[in-house]
PDB file of C-alpha atoms and ligand atoms in Angstrom:
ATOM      1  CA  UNK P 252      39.393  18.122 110.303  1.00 86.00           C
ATOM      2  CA  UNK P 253      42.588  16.934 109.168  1.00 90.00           C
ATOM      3  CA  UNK P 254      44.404  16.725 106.037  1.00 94.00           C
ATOM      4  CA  UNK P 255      47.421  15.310 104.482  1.00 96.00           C
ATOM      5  CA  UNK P 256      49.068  17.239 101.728  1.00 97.00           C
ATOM      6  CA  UNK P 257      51.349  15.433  99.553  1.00 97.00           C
ATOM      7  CA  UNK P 258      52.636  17.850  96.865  1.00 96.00           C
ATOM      8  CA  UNK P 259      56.403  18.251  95.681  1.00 95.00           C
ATOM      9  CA  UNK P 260      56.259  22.341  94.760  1.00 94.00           C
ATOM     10  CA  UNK P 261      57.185  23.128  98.411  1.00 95.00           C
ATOM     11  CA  UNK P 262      55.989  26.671  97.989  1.00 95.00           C
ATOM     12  CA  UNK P 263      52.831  25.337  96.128  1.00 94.00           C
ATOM     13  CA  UNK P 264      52.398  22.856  99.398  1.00 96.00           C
ATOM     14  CA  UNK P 265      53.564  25.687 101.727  1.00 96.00           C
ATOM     15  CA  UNK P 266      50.097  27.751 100.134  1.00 95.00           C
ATOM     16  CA  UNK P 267      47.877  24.817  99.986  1.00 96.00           C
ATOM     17  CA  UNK P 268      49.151  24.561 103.767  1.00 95.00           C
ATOM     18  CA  UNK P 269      48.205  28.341 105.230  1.00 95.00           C
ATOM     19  CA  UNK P 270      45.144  28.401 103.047  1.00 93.00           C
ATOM     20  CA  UNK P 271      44.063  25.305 105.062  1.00 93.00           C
ATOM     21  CA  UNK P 272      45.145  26.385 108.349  1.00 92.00           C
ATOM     22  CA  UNK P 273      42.881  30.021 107.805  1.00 91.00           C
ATOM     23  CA  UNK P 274      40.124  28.067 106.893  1.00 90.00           C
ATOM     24  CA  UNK P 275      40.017  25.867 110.412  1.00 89.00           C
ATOM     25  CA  UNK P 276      41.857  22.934 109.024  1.00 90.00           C
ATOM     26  CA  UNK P 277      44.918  20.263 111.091  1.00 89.00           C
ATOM     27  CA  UNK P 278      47.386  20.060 107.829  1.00 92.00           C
ATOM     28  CA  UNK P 279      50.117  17.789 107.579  1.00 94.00           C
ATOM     29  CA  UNK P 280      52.434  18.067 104.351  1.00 96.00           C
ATOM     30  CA  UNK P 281      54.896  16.122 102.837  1.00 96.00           C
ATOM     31  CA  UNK P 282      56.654  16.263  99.568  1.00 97.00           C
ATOM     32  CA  UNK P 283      56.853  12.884  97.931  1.00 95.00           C
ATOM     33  CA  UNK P 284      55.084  10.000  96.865  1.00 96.00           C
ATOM     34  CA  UNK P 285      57.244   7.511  99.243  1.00 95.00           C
ATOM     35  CA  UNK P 286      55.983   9.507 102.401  1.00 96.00           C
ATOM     36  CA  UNK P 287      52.786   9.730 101.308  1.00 96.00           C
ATOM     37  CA  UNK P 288      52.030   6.669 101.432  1.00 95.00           C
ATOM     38  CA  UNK P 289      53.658   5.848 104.652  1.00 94.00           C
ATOM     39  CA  UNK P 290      52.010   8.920 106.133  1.00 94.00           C
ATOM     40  CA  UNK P 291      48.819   8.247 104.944  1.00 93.00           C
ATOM     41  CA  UNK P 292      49.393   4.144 105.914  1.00 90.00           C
ATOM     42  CA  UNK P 293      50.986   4.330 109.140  1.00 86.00           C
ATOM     43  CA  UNK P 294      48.725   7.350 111.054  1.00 80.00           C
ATOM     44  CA  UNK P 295      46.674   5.575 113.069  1.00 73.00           C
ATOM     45  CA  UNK P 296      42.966   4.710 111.047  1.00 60.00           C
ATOM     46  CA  UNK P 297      40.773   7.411 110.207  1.00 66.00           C
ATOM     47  CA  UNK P 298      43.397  10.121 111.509  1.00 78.00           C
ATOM     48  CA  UNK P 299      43.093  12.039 107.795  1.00 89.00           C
ATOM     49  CA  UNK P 300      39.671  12.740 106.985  1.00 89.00           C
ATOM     50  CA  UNK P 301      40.732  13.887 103.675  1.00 94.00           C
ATOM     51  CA  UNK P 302      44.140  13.736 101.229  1.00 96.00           C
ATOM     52  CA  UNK P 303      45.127  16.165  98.438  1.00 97.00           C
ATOM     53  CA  UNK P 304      47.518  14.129  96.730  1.00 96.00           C
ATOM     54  CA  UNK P 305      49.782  16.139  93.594  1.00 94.00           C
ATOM     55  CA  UNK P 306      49.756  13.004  90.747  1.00 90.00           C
ATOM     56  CA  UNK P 307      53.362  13.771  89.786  1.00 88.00           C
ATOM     57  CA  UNK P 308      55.797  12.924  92.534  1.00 92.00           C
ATOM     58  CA  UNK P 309      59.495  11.889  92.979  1.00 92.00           C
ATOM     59  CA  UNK P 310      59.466   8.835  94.325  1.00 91.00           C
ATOM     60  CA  UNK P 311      55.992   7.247  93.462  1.00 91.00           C
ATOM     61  CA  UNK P 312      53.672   9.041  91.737  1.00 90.00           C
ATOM     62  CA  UNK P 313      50.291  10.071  93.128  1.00 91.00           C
ATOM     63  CA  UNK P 314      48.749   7.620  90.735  1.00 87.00           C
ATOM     64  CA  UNK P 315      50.734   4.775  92.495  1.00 88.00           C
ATOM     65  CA  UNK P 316      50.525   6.015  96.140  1.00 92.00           C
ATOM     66  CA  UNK P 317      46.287   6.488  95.010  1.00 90.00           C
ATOM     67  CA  UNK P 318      46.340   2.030  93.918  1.00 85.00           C
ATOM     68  CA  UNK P 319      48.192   1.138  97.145  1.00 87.00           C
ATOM     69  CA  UNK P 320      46.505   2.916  99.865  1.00 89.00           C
ATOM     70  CA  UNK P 321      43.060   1.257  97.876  1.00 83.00           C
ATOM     71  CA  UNK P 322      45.056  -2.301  97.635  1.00 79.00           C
ATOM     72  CA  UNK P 323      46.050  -1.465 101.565  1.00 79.00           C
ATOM     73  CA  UNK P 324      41.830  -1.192 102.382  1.00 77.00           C
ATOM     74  CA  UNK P 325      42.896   3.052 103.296  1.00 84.00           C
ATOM     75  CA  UNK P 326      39.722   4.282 102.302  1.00 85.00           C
ATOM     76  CA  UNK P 327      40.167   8.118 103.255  1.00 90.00           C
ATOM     77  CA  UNK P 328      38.870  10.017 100.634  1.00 92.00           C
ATOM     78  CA  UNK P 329      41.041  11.507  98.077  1.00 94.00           C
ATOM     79  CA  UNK P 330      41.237  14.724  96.254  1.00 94.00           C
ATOM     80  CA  UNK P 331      43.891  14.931  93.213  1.00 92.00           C
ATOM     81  CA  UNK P 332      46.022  18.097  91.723  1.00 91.00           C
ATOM     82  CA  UNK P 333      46.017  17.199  87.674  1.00 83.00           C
ATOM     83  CA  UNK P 334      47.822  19.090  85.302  1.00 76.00           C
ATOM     84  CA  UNK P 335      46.287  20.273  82.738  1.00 60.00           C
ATOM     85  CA  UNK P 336      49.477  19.291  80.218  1.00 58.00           C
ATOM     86  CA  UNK P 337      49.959  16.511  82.334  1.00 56.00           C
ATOM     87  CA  UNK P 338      50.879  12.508  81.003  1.00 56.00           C
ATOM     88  CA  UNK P 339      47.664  11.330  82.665  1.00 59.00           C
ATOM     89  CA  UNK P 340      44.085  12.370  82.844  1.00 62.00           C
ATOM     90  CA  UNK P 341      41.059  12.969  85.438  1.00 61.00           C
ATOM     91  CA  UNK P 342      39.717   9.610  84.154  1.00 62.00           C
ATOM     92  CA  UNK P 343      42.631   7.523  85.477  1.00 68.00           C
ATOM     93  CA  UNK P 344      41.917   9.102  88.841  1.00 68.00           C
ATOM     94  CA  UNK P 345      39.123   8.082  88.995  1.00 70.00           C
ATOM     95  CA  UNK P 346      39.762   4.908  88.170  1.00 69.00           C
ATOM     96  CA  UNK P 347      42.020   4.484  90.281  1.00 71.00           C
ATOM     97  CA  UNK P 348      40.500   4.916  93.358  1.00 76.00           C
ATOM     98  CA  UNK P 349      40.330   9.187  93.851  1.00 84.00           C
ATOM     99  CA  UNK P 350      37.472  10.514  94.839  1.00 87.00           C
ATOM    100  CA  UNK P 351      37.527  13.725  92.724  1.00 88.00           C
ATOM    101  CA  UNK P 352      40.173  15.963  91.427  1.00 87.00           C
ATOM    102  CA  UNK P 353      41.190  19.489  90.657  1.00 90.00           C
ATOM    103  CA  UNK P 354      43.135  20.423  88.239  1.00 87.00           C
ATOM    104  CA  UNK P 355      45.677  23.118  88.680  1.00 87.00           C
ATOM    105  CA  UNK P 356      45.594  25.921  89.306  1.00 88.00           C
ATOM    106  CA  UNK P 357      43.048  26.258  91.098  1.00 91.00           C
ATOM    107  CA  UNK P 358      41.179  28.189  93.330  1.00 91.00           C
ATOM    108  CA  UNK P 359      41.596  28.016  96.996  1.00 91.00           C
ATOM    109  CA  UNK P 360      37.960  28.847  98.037  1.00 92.00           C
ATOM    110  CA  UNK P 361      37.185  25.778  95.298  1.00 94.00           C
ATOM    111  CA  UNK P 362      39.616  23.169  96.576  1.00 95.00           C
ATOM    112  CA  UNK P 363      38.301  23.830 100.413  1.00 94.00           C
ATOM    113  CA  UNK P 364      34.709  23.540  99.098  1.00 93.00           C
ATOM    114  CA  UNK P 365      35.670  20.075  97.441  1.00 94.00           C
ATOM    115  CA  UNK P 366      37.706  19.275 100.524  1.00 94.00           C
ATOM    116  CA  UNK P 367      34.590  20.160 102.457  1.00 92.00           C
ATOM    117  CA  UNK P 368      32.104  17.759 100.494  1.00 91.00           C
ATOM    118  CA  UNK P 369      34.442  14.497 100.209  1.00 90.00           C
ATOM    119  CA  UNK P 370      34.682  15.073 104.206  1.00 88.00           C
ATOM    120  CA  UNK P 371      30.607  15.424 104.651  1.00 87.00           C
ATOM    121  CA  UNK P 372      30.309  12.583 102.034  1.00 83.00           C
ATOM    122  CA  UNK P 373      32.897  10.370 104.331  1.00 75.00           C
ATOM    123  CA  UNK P 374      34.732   7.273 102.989  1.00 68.00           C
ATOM    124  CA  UNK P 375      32.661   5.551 100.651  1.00 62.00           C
ATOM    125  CA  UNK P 376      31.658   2.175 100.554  1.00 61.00           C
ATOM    126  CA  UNK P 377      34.538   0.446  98.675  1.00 62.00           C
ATOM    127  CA  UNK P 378      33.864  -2.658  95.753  1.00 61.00           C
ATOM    128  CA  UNK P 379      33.605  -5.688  98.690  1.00 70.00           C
ATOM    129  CA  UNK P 380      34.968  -8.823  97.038  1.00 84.00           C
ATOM    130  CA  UNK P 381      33.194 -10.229  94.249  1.00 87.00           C
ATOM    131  CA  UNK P 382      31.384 -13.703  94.237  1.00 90.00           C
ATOM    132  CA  UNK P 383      29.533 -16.450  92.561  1.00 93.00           C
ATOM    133  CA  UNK P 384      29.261 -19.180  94.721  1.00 92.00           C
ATOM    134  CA  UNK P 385      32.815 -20.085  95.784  1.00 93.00           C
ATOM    135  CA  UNK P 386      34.119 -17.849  92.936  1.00 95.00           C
ATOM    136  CA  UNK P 387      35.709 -14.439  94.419  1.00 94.00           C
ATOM    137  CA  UNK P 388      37.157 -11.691  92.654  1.00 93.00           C
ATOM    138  CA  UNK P 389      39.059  -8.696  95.270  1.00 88.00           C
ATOM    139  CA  UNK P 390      39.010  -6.033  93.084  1.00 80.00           C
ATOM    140  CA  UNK P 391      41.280  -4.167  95.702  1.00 74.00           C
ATOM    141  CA  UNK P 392      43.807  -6.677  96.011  1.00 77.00           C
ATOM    142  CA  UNK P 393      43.535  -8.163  92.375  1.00 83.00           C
ATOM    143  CA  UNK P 394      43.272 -11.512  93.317  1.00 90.00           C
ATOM    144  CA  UNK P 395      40.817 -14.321  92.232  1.00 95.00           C
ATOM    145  CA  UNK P 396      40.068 -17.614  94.156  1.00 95.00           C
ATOM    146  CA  UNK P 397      37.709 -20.655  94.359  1.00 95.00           C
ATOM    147  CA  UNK P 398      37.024 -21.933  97.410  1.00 90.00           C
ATOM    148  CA  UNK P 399      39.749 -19.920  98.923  1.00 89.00           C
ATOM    149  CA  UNK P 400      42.425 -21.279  96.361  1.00 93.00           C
ATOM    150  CA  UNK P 401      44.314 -18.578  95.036  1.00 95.00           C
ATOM    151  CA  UNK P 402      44.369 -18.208  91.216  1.00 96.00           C
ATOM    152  CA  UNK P 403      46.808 -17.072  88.954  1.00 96.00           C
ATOM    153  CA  UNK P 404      45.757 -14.899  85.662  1.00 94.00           C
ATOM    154  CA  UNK P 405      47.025 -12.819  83.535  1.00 91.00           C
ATOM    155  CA  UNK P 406      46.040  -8.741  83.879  1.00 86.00           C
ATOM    156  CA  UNK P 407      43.604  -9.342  80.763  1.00 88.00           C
ATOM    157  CA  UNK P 408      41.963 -12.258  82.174  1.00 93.00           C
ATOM    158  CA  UNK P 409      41.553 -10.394  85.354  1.00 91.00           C
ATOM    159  CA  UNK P 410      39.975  -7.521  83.376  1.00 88.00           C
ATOM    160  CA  UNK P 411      37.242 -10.145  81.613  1.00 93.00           C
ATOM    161  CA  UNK P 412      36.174 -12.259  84.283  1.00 95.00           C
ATOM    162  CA  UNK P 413      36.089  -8.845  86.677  1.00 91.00           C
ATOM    163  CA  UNK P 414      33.594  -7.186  84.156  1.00 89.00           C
ATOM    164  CA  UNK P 415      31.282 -10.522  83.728  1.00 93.00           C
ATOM    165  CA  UNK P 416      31.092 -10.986  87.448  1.00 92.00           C
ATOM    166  CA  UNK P 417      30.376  -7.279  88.023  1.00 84.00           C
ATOM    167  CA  UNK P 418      26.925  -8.403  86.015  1.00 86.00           C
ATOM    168  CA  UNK P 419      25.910 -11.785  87.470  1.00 86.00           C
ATOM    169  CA  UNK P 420      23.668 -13.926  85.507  1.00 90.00           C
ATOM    170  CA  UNK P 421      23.498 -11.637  82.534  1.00 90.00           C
ATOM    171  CA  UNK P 422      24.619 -12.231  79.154  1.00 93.00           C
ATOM    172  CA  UNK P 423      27.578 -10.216  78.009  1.00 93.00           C
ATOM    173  CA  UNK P 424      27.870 -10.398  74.077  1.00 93.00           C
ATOM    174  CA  UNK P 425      31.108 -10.310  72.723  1.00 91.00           C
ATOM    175  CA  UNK P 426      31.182  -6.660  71.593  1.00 88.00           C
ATOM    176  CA  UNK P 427      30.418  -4.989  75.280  1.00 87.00           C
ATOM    177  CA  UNK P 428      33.463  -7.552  76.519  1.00 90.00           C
ATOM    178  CA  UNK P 429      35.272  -6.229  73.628  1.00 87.00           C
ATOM    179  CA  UNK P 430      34.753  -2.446  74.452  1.00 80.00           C
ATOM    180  CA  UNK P 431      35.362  -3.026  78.234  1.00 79.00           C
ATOM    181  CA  UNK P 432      37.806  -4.865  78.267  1.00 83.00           C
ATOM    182  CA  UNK P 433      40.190  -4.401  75.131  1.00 81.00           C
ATOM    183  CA  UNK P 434      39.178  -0.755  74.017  1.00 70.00           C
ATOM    184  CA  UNK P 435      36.121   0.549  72.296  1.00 64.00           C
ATOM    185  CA  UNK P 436      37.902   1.005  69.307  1.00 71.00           C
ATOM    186  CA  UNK P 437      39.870  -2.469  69.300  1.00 74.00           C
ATOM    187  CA  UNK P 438      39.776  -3.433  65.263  1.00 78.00           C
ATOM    188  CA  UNK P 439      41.480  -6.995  65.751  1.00 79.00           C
ATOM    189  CA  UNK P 440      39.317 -10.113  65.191  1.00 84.00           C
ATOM    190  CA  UNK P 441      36.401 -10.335  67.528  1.00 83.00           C
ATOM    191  CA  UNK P 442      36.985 -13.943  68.361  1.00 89.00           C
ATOM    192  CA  UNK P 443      40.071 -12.951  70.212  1.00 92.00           C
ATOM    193  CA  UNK P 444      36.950 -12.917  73.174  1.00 94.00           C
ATOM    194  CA  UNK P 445      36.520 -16.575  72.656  1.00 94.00           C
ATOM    195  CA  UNK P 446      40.123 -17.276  73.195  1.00 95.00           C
ATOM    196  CA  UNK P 447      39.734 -15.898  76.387  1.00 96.00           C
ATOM    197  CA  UNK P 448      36.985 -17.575  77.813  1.00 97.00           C
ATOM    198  CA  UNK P 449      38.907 -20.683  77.115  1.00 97.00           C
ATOM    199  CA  UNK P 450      41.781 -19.679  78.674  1.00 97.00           C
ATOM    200  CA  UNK P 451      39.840 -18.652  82.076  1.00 97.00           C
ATOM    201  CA  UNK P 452      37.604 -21.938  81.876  1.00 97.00           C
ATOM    202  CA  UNK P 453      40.928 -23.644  81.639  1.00 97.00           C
ATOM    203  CA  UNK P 454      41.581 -21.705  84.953  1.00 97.00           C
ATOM    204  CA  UNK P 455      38.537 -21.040  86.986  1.00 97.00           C
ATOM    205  CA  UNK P 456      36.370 -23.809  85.734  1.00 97.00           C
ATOM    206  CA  UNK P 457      37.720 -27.011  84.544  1.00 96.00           C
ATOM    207  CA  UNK P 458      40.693 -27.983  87.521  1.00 95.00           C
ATOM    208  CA  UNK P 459      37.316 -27.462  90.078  1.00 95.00           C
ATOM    209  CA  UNK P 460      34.562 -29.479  87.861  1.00 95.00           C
ATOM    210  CA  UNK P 461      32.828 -26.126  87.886  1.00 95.00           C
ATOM    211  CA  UNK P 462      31.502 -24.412  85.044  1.00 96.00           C
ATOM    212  CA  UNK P 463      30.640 -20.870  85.942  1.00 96.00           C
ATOM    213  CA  UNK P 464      31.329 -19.023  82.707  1.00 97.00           C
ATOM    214  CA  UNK P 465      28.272 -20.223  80.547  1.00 96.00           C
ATOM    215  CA  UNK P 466      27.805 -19.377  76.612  1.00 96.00           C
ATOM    216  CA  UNK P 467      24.327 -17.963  76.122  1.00 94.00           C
ATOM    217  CA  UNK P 468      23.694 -18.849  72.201  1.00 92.00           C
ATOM    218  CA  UNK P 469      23.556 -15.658  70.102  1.00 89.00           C
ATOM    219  CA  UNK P 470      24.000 -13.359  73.316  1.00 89.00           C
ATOM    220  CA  UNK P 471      27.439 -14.145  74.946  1.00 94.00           C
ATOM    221  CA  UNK P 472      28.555 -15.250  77.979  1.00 97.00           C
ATOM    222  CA  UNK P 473      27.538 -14.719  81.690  1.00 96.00           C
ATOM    223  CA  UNK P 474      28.861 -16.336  85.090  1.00 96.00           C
ATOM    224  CA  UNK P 475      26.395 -18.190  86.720  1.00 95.00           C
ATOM    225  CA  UNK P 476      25.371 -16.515  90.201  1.00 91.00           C
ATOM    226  CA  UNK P 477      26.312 -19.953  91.756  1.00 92.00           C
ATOM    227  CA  UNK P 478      29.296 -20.146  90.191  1.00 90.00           C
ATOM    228  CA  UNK P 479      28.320 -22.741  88.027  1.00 89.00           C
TER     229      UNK P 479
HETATM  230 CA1   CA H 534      54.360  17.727  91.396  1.00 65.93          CA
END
């Protein structure tokens, strides 16, 4: 089994790194966010079955070297060191594409059993692109197309039409697209959803003579499985 260690605290990484080694591990380590990556991108596919990654690095931060390996299709499963006063939280992780996390310190017998599990539970099956007809949405690579034509929209646009295709054919009112996609606690004026779905029709829809985000009257809106 063999692991890539990305962690700044050289004697923290030079622990992590003979704790490994006892307990029957192959442990490469490197000490920022730069490397990292490249280490993680450039050994050849499926050479790390697992990567503890610290989140805050010089050169990019773990958070960052987490979205690219996911935007690069690197799928190795990834453990990350929080801490506990740290800027960012378990949640963005998560979201981000880790597989679990630990926050420091820790214990070593509990960071080998995690290590242990992501290995036996293997690289998951990532979000494949989304579709509706000739409608995709890459999560991964944050890109949207119909019929292969790239789109351009805006981060929040992204965010919307993402969360309606992730629930084809169902009606969305405005208050779960609200809490999903603003915040849950978002206090401006509700029609501010409305807005939106114009400006995406304007995008995805109208320039194709498609119409795959549909108003459901007095439920909200849902894209049409066929892409309308
Ligand atoms: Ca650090």
């Amino acid at each position: 089994m063999r692991v890539l260690v990305v962690e700044d605290e050289v004697s923290l990484a030079e622990t992590i790194r003979d704790g490994l080694v006892e307990a029957g591990f192959a442990v490469d380590v490197v000490h920022d966010g730069v490397d990292g990556l490249w280490q993680a991108t450039e050994t050849p596919h499926g050479a790390y079955d697992v990567v503890v990654l610290d989140i805050m690095l010089p050169g990019l931060s773990g958070y960052e070297v987490c979205r690219r390996l996911r935007a690069k299709q690197v799928w190795t499963p990834i453990l990350m060191l929080t801490a506990k006063d740290g800027e960012y939280d378990q949640a963005d992780a998560l979201d981000l594409g880790a597989d679990d996390y630990l926050t420091k310190p820790f214990s070593f017998v509990v960071l080998i059993a995690r290590l242990r599990a992501l290995i036996r539970r293997g690289a998951p099956e990532r979000p494949a692109v989304l579709a509706a007809g000739d409608l995709t949405l890459d999560p991964g690579e944050r890109r949207v197309a119909r019929a292969g034509a790239p789109i351009a929209v805006t981060p929040r646009e992204f965010a919307m039409l993402e969360f309606l295709m992730r629930h084809p054919g169902q009606a969305m009112t405005k208050t779960a697209i609200l809490e999903n996609v603003w915040d849950a606690h978002f206090s401006g004026d509700p029609n501010i959803v409305e807005v939106y779905i114009g400006y995406l029709r304007k995008k995805i829809d109208h320039p194709f003579g498609k119409a795959a985000i549909e108003t459901v009257r007095g439920a909200g809106y849902r894209i049409a499985v066929d892409g309308g």
